[in-house]
XYZ file of C-alpha atoms in Angstrom:
725
model
C 212.613 52.145 45.804
C 213.434 49.786 42.925
C 210.634 47.478 41.881
C 210.177 44.826 39.208
C 206.684 45.893 38.248
C 205.184 49.187 37.254
C 202.048 48.552 39.304
C 204.033 48.514 42.523
C 204.373 51.993 43.890
C 201.487 53.513 41.912
C 199.300 55.414 44.360
C 196.495 57.906 43.797
C 196.014 60.903 46.082
C 193.071 63.242 45.710
C 194.331 66.849 45.593
C 192.611 69.217 47.995
C 193.213 72.277 45.802
C 191.723 70.775 42.645
C 189.908 74.002 41.653
C 193.034 76.129 41.856
C 195.035 73.604 39.875
C 192.342 73.422 37.210
C 192.363 77.181 36.702
C 196.160 77.298 36.478
C 196.198 74.510 33.885
C 193.577 76.359 31.843
C 195.647 79.509 32.063
C 198.722 77.653 30.793
C 196.694 76.301 27.881
C 195.223 79.735 27.162
C 198.613 81.395 26.687
C 200.521 78.344 25.461
C 203.004 79.013 22.703
C 202.820 82.811 23.069
C 204.819 85.461 24.807
C 202.771 86.192 27.882
C 201.749 89.837 27.881
C 199.578 91.881 30.175
C 196.791 91.882 27.585
C 196.855 88.073 27.458
C 196.492 87.819 31.215
C 193.750 90.429 31.148
C 191.846 88.497 28.471
C 192.104 85.300 30.474
C 190.979 86.924 33.718
C 188.059 88.532 31.859
C 187.076 85.154 30.445
C 187.208 83.473 33.876
C 185.178 86.262 35.498
C 182.564 86.356 32.730
C 182.125 82.586 32.637
C 181.826 82.425 36.423
C 178.999 84.951 36.283
C 177.234 83.016 33.514
C 177.695 79.750 35.397
C 176.212 81.182 38.590
C 173.281 82.571 36.616
C 172.719 79.140 35.063
C 172.758 77.456 38.475
C 170.267 79.975 39.868
C 168.072 79.429 36.847
C 168.243 75.665 37.316
C 167.230 75.988 40.955
C 164.281 78.223 40.090
C 163.050 75.893 37.337
C 163.303 72.807 39.573
C 161.888 74.520 42.644
C 158.275 73.530 42.004
C 158.877 69.852 41.261
C 161.365 69.555 44.143
C 158.855 71.070 46.576
C 156.209 68.612 45.399
C 158.613 65.696 45.796
C 159.598 66.785 49.314
C 155.955 67.131 50.278
C 155.181 63.683 48.875
C 158.075 62.026 50.731
C 157.151 63.745 53.999
C 153.469 62.775 53.820
C 154.054 59.209 52.660
C 155.268 57.895 56.014
C 153.784 60.479 58.379
C 150.325 59.205 57.420
C 151.362 55.636 58.152
C 152.849 56.555 61.534
C 149.776 58.526 62.560
C 147.144 56.016 61.375
C 148.489 52.653 62.431
C 145.069 51.565 63.747
C 143.166 52.801 60.719
C 142.035 50.553 57.860
C 144.127 52.610 55.408
C 147.245 51.540 57.259
C 146.294 47.892 56.921
C 145.614 48.414 53.222
C 148.887 50.251 52.579
C 151.131 48.303 54.930
C 152.670 46.467 51.969
C 152.690 49.416 49.520
C 155.925 51.280 48.929
C 155.567 55.028 48.196
C 156.996 55.634 44.721
C 157.449 58.858 42.778
C 157.567 58.572 38.982
C 159.483 61.658 37.811
C 159.207 62.261 34.054
C 162.250 64.331 33.065
C 162.220 63.961 29.275
C 164.709 62.600 26.768
C 167.451 65.086 27.681
C 169.360 62.354 29.530
C 172.623 64.368 30.044
C 170.669 66.836 32.203
C 169.264 64.144 34.500
C 172.504 63.694 36.435
C 172.548 67.333 37.505
C 168.840 67.240 38.413
C 169.126 64.157 40.599
C 172.291 65.471 42.240
C 170.433 68.641 43.224
C 167.498 66.560 44.485
C 169.820 64.336 46.525
C 171.542 67.339 48.116
C 168.197 68.945 48.926
C 166.879 65.766 50.571
C 170.006 65.387 52.676
C 169.850 68.999 53.805
C 166.156 69.242 54.656
C 164.657 65.800 55.165
C 166.812 62.698 55.532
C 170.482 61.697 55.394
C 169.547 58.311 53.926
C 169.550 58.927 50.162
C 170.881 56.451 47.586
C 171.251 57.061 43.842
C 171.417 54.015 41.544
C 172.289 53.631 37.864
C 171.214 50.776 35.631
C 174.708 49.942 34.350
C 175.922 49.366 37.931
C 172.957 47.235 39.016
C 172.550 44.250 36.709
C 171.535 41.875 39.531
C 169.519 42.159 42.740
C 172.663 41.449 44.732
C 174.412 44.458 43.179
C 171.384 46.648 43.932
C 171.455 45.602 47.593
C 175.226 46.081 47.738
C 174.946 49.619 46.371
C 172.131 50.501 48.770
C 173.884 49.114 51.850
C 177.283 50.536 50.958
C 175.866 54.020 50.391
C 173.739 54.004 53.546
C 176.169 52.361 55.953
C 179.136 54.143 54.469
C 177.475 57.484 55.115
C 178.034 57.054 58.876
C 181.761 57.676 58.522
C 182.778 61.283 58.988
C 184.519 63.003 56.083
C 187.435 64.030 58.298
C 188.074 60.425 59.298
C 188.025 59.011 55.763
C 191.650 59.830 55.015
C 192.928 58.621 58.400
C 190.914 55.409 58.524
C 190.771 54.592 54.805
C 192.131 51.060 55.190
C 189.736 50.141 57.997
C 186.865 51.702 56.019
C 187.539 49.574 52.925
C 187.865 46.388 54.986
C 184.546 47.178 56.644
C 182.952 47.521 53.207
C 184.201 44.103 52.129
C 182.668 42.587 55.234
C 179.330 44.231 54.473
C 179.286 42.867 50.935
C 179.233 39.360 52.368
C 175.950 40.035 54.204
C 173.979 42.189 51.770
C 170.301 41.655 52.510
C 167.244 43.616 53.502
C 167.356 42.007 56.940
C 170.801 43.465 57.654
C 169.600 46.839 56.350
C 166.571 46.690 58.670
C 168.805 45.822 61.597
C 171.185 48.666 60.822
C 168.313 51.146 60.466
C 166.734 50.054 63.732
C 170.033 50.429 65.570
C 170.656 53.823 63.986
C 167.249 55.248 64.866
C 167.387 53.880 68.435
C 170.813 55.413 68.905
C 169.676 58.822 67.611
C 166.589 58.662 69.857
C 168.585 57.805 72.963
C 171.050 60.619 72.255
C 168.197 63.158 72.051
C 165.565 62.281 74.689
C 163.790 65.580 74.136
C 162.429 64.180 70.877
C 160.439 61.584 72.763
C 158.180 64.288 74.140
C 157.248 65.520 70.669
C 153.993 64.630 69.020
C 153.591 61.574 66.858
C 153.297 63.721 63.756
C 156.984 64.457 64.103
C 157.900 60.821 64.215
C 159.682 61.199 60.887
C 162.471 63.151 62.590
C 163.214 60.094 64.723
C 162.868 57.687 61.799
C 163.793 59.536 58.601
C 162.777 57.798 55.374
C 165.203 55.915 53.142
C 164.992 57.385 49.643
C 166.280 55.243 46.778
C 166.575 57.061 43.447
C 166.653 55.057 40.210
C 168.199 57.649 37.902
C 167.540 55.884 34.600
C 164.584 53.552 34.898
C 164.780 52.411 31.264
C 168.343 51.105 31.818
C 167.370 48.720 34.622
C 166.537 45.102 33.869
C 162.807 44.507 34.522
C 163.508 41.254 36.394
C 165.976 42.965 38.746
C 163.551 45.802 39.435
C 160.660 43.417 40.071
C 162.624 41.247 42.513
C 163.904 44.268 44.412
C 160.398 45.708 44.822
C 158.983 42.357 45.997
C 161.773 41.969 48.564
C 161.400 45.565 49.747
C 157.637 45.241 50.207
C 158.210 42.574 52.866
C 160.195 45.065 54.958
C 158.064 48.177 54.486
C 156.847 48.021 58.102
C 160.430 48.042 59.363
C 161.993 50.346 56.746
C 160.334 53.630 55.653
C 161.350 53.197 52.022
C 160.528 55.705 49.297
C 161.393 54.951 45.657
C 162.010 57.659 43.056
C 162.024 56.573 39.393
C 163.655 58.824 36.822
C 161.794 58.315 33.542
C 163.081 59.682 30.240
C 160.317 58.518 27.895
C 156.772 58.014 29.197
C 155.061 56.968 32.454
C 153.690 53.911 30.655
C 157.257 52.556 30.706
C 156.930 51.832 34.417
C 153.822 49.715 33.860
C 155.436 47.896 30.956
C 158.397 46.908 33.104
C 156.327 45.914 36.135
C 153.440 43.417 35.950
C 150.287 44.080 37.927
C 151.396 41.812 40.766
C 154.454 44.010 41.311
C 153.008 47.430 40.501
C 150.213 46.788 43.020
C 152.916 46.825 45.700
C 153.681 50.466 44.876
C 151.770 53.640 45.703
C 152.789 55.623 42.608
C 152.447 59.366 42.147
C 153.419 61.098 38.910
C 155.600 64.231 38.706
C 156.258 66.095 35.465
C 159.273 68.351 35.023
C 159.548 71.375 32.735
C 160.086 70.456 29.092
C 163.627 70.806 27.792
C 162.563 73.237 25.028
C 160.990 75.595 27.571
C 164.122 75.229 29.685
C 166.270 76.192 26.680
C 164.074 79.225 25.976
C 164.582 80.428 29.540
C 168.351 79.863 29.352
C 168.613 81.809 26.095
C 166.532 84.630 27.566
C 168.755 84.895 30.657
C 172.180 84.321 29.064
C 171.882 85.505 25.453
C 168.999 87.994 25.163
C 170.349 90.252 27.866
C 172.772 93.122 28.347
C 173.991 91.661 31.638
C 176.696 89.735 29.779
C 178.563 91.613 27.020
C 179.480 88.442 25.101
C 177.176 87.678 22.156
C 176.772 84.991 19.491
C 176.109 85.729 15.861
C 173.277 84.029 14.000
C 175.270 81.113 12.528
C 176.901 80.133 15.837
C 173.582 80.273 17.675
C 171.995 78.214 14.904
C 174.715 75.554 15.292
C 174.161 75.283 19.049
C 170.374 75.117 18.694
C 170.616 72.543 15.886
C 172.786 70.307 18.067
C 170.230 70.688 20.845
C 167.234 69.874 18.633
C 168.710 67.069 16.529
C 171.069 65.332 18.979
C 170.297 65.169 22.690
C 167.915 67.973 23.795
C 170.459 68.685 26.537
C 170.450 72.193 27.996
C 173.613 71.289 29.873
C 175.429 70.597 26.591
C 174.053 73.836 25.144
C 175.626 75.744 28.036
C 178.881 73.843 27.433
C 178.753 74.971 23.805
C 178.224 78.516 25.022
C 181.270 78.186 27.273
C 183.339 76.808 24.391
C 182.300 79.762 22.220
C 183.299 82.151 24.998
C 186.691 80.470 25.419
C 187.346 80.398 21.681
C 186.401 84.083 21.357
C 188.795 85.235 24.066
C 191.528 82.879 22.863
C 191.445 83.803 19.167
C 190.493 87.501 19.197
C 193.120 89.888 20.644
C 190.573 92.694 21.047
C 188.294 90.512 23.197
C 189.799 92.226 26.250
C 187.284 95.009 25.478
C 184.388 92.522 25.833
C 183.385 93.722 29.296
C 181.178 96.317 30.948
C 181.200 99.832 29.418
C 183.095 101.342 32.350
C 185.779 98.650 32.264
C 186.034 98.895 28.474
C 186.521 102.679 28.589
C 189.295 102.285 31.154
C 191.031 99.573 29.120
C 190.831 101.541 25.887
C 193.031 104.267 27.378
C 195.665 101.640 28.229
C 195.877 100.229 24.709
C 199.291 100.150 23.075
C 200.144 101.292 19.558
C 199.966 97.677 18.336
C 196.486 97.348 19.813
C 195.420 100.514 18.015
C 196.704 99.063 14.748
C 194.623 95.945 15.369
C 191.523 98.114 15.833
C 192.258 99.900 12.534
C 192.316 96.493 10.788
C 188.901 95.396 12.071
C 186.560 95.174 9.024
C 183.624 96.989 10.640
C 185.889 99.802 11.820
C 187.394 100.128 8.346
C 183.879 100.560 6.955
C 183.167 103.131 9.647
C 186.297 105.110 8.685
C 185.336 105.066 4.997
C 182.082 106.898 5.781
C 183.827 109.726 7.662
C 185.125 112.951 6.183
C 188.757 113.119 5.054
C 189.979 115.097 8.059
C 188.543 112.631 10.567
C 189.878 109.707 8.535
C 193.427 111.041 8.847
C 193.081 111.478 12.607
C 191.631 107.986 13.089
C 194.446 106.405 11.087
C 197.357 108.404 12.517
C 196.461 109.727 15.974
C 196.227 106.962 18.605
C 194.692 109.155 21.289
C 192.006 110.419 18.936
C 191.343 106.802 17.969
C 190.974 105.778 21.631
C 188.464 108.547 22.308
C 186.431 107.552 19.272
C 186.577 103.847 20.209
C 185.181 104.695 23.649
C 182.226 106.388 22.003
C 181.685 103.463 19.617
C 181.728 100.903 22.448
C 179.232 102.996 24.422
C 176.985 103.186 21.340
C 177.298 99.414 20.905
C 176.146 98.864 24.478
C 173.198 101.257 23.958
C 172.367 99.408 20.737
C 171.950 96.170 22.699
C 169.920 97.873 25.427
C 167.433 99.063 22.802
C 167.632 95.916 20.672
C 166.383 93.263 23.084
C 163.238 95.070 24.380
C 162.075 95.794 20.829
C 162.876 92.195 19.825
C 160.706 90.893 22.663
C 157.906 93.287 21.676
C 158.017 91.993 18.098
C 157.932 88.404 19.355
C 154.942 89.174 21.593
C 153.145 90.684 18.608
C 153.748 87.768 16.222
C 153.984 84.644 18.424
C 150.190 84.337 18.721
C 149.534 84.574 14.981
C 148.385 81.467 13.063
C 151.173 79.355 11.488
C 153.783 81.497 13.309
C 155.186 83.398 10.288
C 158.175 84.691 12.300
C 158.576 81.587 14.463
C 156.916 80.353 17.612
C 160.044 80.709 19.779
C 161.933 83.953 20.237
C 165.217 82.222 19.327
C 163.958 81.718 15.758
C 163.072 85.399 15.437
C 166.395 86.432 16.993
C 168.420 84.382 14.498
C 166.520 85.939 11.603
C 167.137 89.450 12.947
C 170.849 88.692 13.375
C 171.304 87.534 9.799
C 169.307 90.072 7.785
C 166.930 93.025 7.830
C 163.799 91.405 9.229
C 161.457 93.895 7.536
C 162.672 92.800 4.083
C 161.445 89.221 4.489
C 158.157 87.810 3.213
C 157.390 86.369 6.646
C 157.494 89.859 8.148
C 155.040 91.184 5.545
C 152.621 88.298 6.064
C 152.840 88.732 9.842
C 151.851 92.395 9.622
C 149.024 91.532 7.253
C 147.674 89.169 9.903
C 148.153 91.839 12.570
C 146.044 94.136 10.392
C 143.068 91.803 10.978
C 143.477 91.654 14.766
C 140.512 92.496 16.956
C 140.426 95.350 19.441
C 140.787 93.281 22.616
C 143.720 91.307 21.208
C 145.472 94.476 20.100
C 145.009 96.146 23.497
C 146.385 93.052 25.263
C 149.382 93.079 22.920
C 150.129 96.752 23.635
C 149.898 96.170 27.380
C 152.455 93.340 27.194
C 154.781 95.535 25.142
C 154.457 98.266 27.752
C 155.497 95.814 30.481
C 158.563 94.771 28.479
C 159.662 98.366 27.867
C 159.127 99.327 31.512
C 161.207 96.377 32.723
C 164.135 97.270 30.444
C 167.017 99.231 31.922
C 167.308 101.545 28.911
C 164.188 103.579 29.631
C 165.660 106.933 28.533
C 165.976 106.029 24.841
C 162.647 104.179 24.807
C 160.692 106.780 26.789
C 159.127 108.163 23.623
C 158.026 104.669 22.598
C 156.400 104.069 25.985
C 154.584 107.403 25.833
C 153.291 106.580 22.368
C 152.028 103.177 23.509
C 150.263 104.783 26.484
C 148.632 107.219 24.078
C 147.404 104.328 21.915
C 145.979 102.543 24.950
C 144.151 105.697 26.018
C 142.682 106.138 22.526
C 141.492 102.535 22.498
C 139.723 103.047 25.816
C 137.918 106.090 24.473
C 137.156 104.453 21.183
C 133.518 104.021 20.178
C 133.526 101.687 17.216
C 129.784 101.835 16.594
C 129.201 103.422 13.180
C 126.100 105.575 12.442
C 123.112 103.763 11.046
C 123.222 105.731 7.802
C 126.862 104.838 7.264
C 126.146 101.181 7.855
C 123.252 101.287 5.400
C 125.366 103.036 2.805
C 128.060 100.413 3.139
C 125.460 97.676 2.736
C 124.175 99.349 -0.444
C 127.707 99.533 -1.805
C 128.172 95.834 -1.104
C 124.875 94.677 -2.591
C 124.871 96.782 -5.790
C 127.967 95.123 -7.324
C 126.567 91.707 -6.441
C 123.393 92.483 -8.366
C 125.446 93.540 -11.360
C 127.409 90.318 -11.069
C 124.224 88.328 -11.315
C 123.072 90.312 -14.352
C 126.323 90.299 -16.361
C 127.367 87.046 -17.993
C 129.995 88.414 -20.390
C 133.599 87.725 -19.295
C 134.761 91.266 -20.035
C 131.908 92.815 -18.065
C 132.556 90.387 -15.211
C 136.231 91.415 -14.971
C 135.241 95.065 -15.106
C 132.757 94.611 -12.280
C 135.324 92.818 -10.135
C 137.807 95.675 -10.640
C 135.148 98.154 -9.578
C 134.467 96.124 -6.442
C 138.187 96.136 -5.620
C 138.381 99.906 -6.079
C 135.291 100.419 -3.939
C 136.908 98.443 -1.109
C 140.010 100.623 -1.307
C 138.013 103.826 -1.351
C 135.755 102.682 1.496
C 135.921 104.944 4.474
C 137.792 103.314 7.373
C 136.334 103.213 10.837
C 138.043 104.925 13.770
C 139.272 101.568 15.089
C 140.765 100.597 11.743
C 142.575 103.923 11.488
C 143.956 103.536 15.004
C 145.002 99.937 14.337
C 146.862 101.053 11.229
C 148.687 103.726 13.245
C 149.730 101.129 15.818
C 151.144 98.820 13.143
C 153.001 101.696 11.478
C 154.504 102.628 14.834
C 155.632 99.045 15.516
C 157.149 98.839 12.037
C 159.020 102.085 12.696
C 160.476 100.692 15.954
C 161.597 97.515 14.195
C 163.326 99.402 11.385
C 164.998 101.766 13.855
C 166.269 99.359 16.514
C 166.450 95.844 15.002
C 169.349 96.490 12.652
C 171.716 93.510 12.213
C 174.860 93.634 14.399
C 177.076 93.836 11.292
C 175.898 97.423 10.859
C 177.518 98.424 14.161
C 181.213 99.416 14.233
C 183.469 97.163 16.359
C 180.786 94.505 16.730
C 183.585 91.906 16.350
C 184.743 92.772 19.864
C 181.694 91.166 21.493
C 180.249 88.907 18.764
C 181.675 85.430 18.175
C 181.220 84.285 14.571
C 183.423 81.173 14.071
C 180.537 78.755 13.503
C 182.730 76.211 11.685
C 185.087 76.008 14.666
C 182.253 75.318 17.094
C 180.726 72.743 14.744
C 184.096 71.001 14.424
C 184.525 70.856 18.200
C 180.996 69.785 19.121
C 180.272 67.528 16.110
C 183.713 66.028 15.915
C 184.388 62.980 13.707
C 186.274 60.544 15.993
C 187.976 58.598 13.213
C 189.172 61.725 11.431
C 190.477 63.227 14.674
C 192.225 59.964 15.571
C 193.940 59.616 12.209
C 194.964 63.262 12.313
C 196.516 62.837 15.770
C 198.438 59.707 14.748
C 199.648 60.916 11.367
C 200.332 64.536 12.373
C 200.796 64.866 16.170
C 201.911 68.486 15.718
C 198.292 69.421 14.879
C 197.253 68.843 18.500
C 200.478 69.081 20.506
C 201.754 72.238 18.740
C 205.376 71.238 19.341
C 207.845 72.382 16.669
C 209.930 69.238 17.169
C 207.027 67.188 15.771
C 206.822 69.039 12.457
C 207.141 66.741 9.451
C 207.109 67.302 5.697
C 204.852 65.205 3.529
C 204.510 61.610 4.652
C 207.901 61.355 6.353
C 208.192 59.666 9.744
C 209.519 61.916 12.485
C 211.718 59.987 14.882
C 210.807 62.337 17.731
C 207.083 61.554 17.497
C 205.297 59.437 20.144
C 205.765 55.692 19.776
C 202.194 55.046 18.691
C 202.524 57.630 15.894
C 205.707 55.955 14.598
C 204.106 52.522 14.708
C 200.981 53.850 12.993
C 202.908 55.400 10.093
C 204.964 52.238 9.658
C 201.838 50.117 9.513
C 200.468 52.299 6.703
C 203.346 51.052 4.505
C 202.349 47.401 4.989
C 199.814 45.207 3.282
C 196.927 43.207 4.674
C 199.170 41.119 6.961
C 201.983 42.722 8.953
C 205.057 40.775 10.097
C 205.631 41.718 13.741
C 209.397 41.136 13.581
C 209.859 43.331 10.498
C 207.604 45.925 12.111
C 209.736 45.844 15.271
C 212.981 46.227 13.316
C 211.627 49.226 11.439
C 210.462 50.784 14.712
C 213.888 50.248 16.316
C 215.586 51.800 13.307
C 213.476 54.967 13.503
C 213.754 55.350 17.282
C 217.497 54.630 17.318
C 218.038 57.460 14.836
C 216.393 59.829 17.307
C 218.611 58.572 20.134
C 221.730 58.652 17.860
C 222.319 54.937 18.187
C 223.389 52.536 15.447
C 220.944 49.619 15.307
C 223.594 47.443 13.536
C 225.962 47.716 16.520
C 223.503 46.381 19.085
C 224.737 43.458 21.151
C 224.183 40.088 19.408
C 221.570 41.649 17.138
C 219.008 41.631 19.960
C 216.581 44.459 20.500
C 216.852 46.465 23.691
C 214.273 45.434 26.288
C 213.040 48.978 26.746
C 212.518 49.467 23.000
C 210.828 46.082 22.821
C 208.439 47.043 25.628
C 207.680 50.394 23.996
C 206.887 48.648 20.718
C 204.579 46.125 22.389
C 202.737 48.900 24.181
C 202.289 50.898 20.951
C 201.021 47.836 19.065
C 198.580 47.057 21.901
C 197.264 50.611 21.744
C 196.733 50.314 17.977
C 194.862 47.060 18.537
C 192.706 48.725 21.191
C 191.891 51.568 18.771
C 190.819 49.061 16.116
C 193.572 49.458 13.507
C 194.906 45.884 13.744
C 193.839 42.500 15.107
C 195.524 39.109 15.658
C 195.150 36.562 12.865
C 195.166 32.770 12.862
C 196.673 32.561 9.394
C 200.175 33.306 10.688
C 201.075 33.395 14.370
C 203.771 36.072 13.998
C 201.533 38.377 11.955
C 198.668 40.761 12.624
C 195.907 41.784 10.225
C 195.395 45.364 9.190
C 191.798 46.627 9.531
C 191.784 50.154 8.089
C 192.651 51.425 4.626
C 193.068 54.885 3.258
C 194.256 57.986 5.081
C 193.200 61.591 5.330
């Protein structure tokens, strides 16, 4: 149908198969610009499967971490109005009749994670307690009227069935507009009374239940303020005062999401308002502890074959610590690393379980074998083999495949031994003063990834401190290490280590660290005799000589049985570290599972908006990857998008740009692409379509901040940016 306006005939329909379409679009992007091969499809399917597993693990982890605070919140909401219903004749009811139950939930400064937390809380409340749950944001509620509108629209709109929304969409929207005209607590109380009476009449069996179950007949109305700091104090105060007048008719419960400190609530609400609330404080798990758990479940595990090298992990942790403290964004960075690894590395199809990898190795083509021979770690592995094996690895594909299977199996065993020993080392050093190897395991892991940990000064100082550890502390440490080794799946390779630790524990139990009296007296004599000589000698040379003798006497002093056993334990731990905590670069084919492009991740996650914008406008080929858009030097490609042409033309102008000259230049460039002669246009007028395209491109440049209107000349615009890339 022909129309005179673009807005006519523009309709939006929500697709029902959004997930399938999203995956197909991602697949098109993944293999864009390449000849689609079976290996490409296999890499993409492996990426999708691996990320789905990691995503499900993250969701389970989130549920487990929030389980305690959610249970406490549910218990608080249940008790808040059950007590009022059951004690209407008690003095406590008369005292609390005007108090609104309020939960102050301190979630921390990781604001991007709050949305997911409150969404999970809202779903849980709707499933187990009440269908009347409203979530509010400060940017949408700048007045009390808007707060009431949001509350009423969410509550009254929830009565419409999902199946009827599409069929009765017009009637539904008209009904909303009518409700907006009567947004008040009185109308909400009337609606709630009618709703509860209707539900009671439809289920008369509930009338025979005890009064303690009265909440089932009158479920509470939970209003969640997601970001308390974003709300205007005056709006919040007025809403609480209005709500307190209806607390006997409406079982309201308020939930405040606090990012900073509980004192914020008292700063926003004066005593006259806060006295209307019955506030209970809830504290969530800190974001750093949450991150430690996520790293332990997603990174320090053999469940997922994909791994990050030290620099990439350091980039993700630095963004977490110095930007937003968001675990959700950390997981997004992990997903981006996974996608970039499978997209850029052809051999990433072997980044899977050992059984799948062995099966895929046998299906590798000759070109794939050549790619393996070019991997730097494999080239180093070949150089250390004898000449006969080198020839076979470089010429015989089948021999290469068999050897690659063995190397991938060894790489998997390396990780199975690596993480238990890493956790044992962290247990041993995390309780030491000043944390020489880091308080968190992620710090120790990054150090082990980048270098030989036993060659660092921090490692030496940590073992010196361990050498002064008491018996009880050392026994507790060995018991924790035993638990870690027993819980690991690779018990066959670490069986000897577990047996040795059990032997140490047995020796400590039998140990009698009480020295004979004569030995103690002899030691005391050895300690006191040099001190007497120190008091007698005043010459500097004699003093130095005496000090050297004291040092030698300490070295030659006979060690106790406990000290000997402690030294054996430390030597054994050092041996495990040197044997199993080798950096990944020492393992052949580690590039298959380790992602190392730290600069790429930093560029994606810490992008410079202005640089990216100028790059897109001056060189659209960089992002669109279309050969038609290639340009040499600073030339203007006539096939580029309109905004790119207008942008390059504006770079050739001065501080003020004549719109007519700019339009003529634009028409000249675009006409060359369409093989039209601008001089032969009718009456010298510009085509309406080209004129509209130019106006749209100029408006977009103005929106992006490159130009602005000027009062100096009406037919000119002022240029705002100078200098290019």
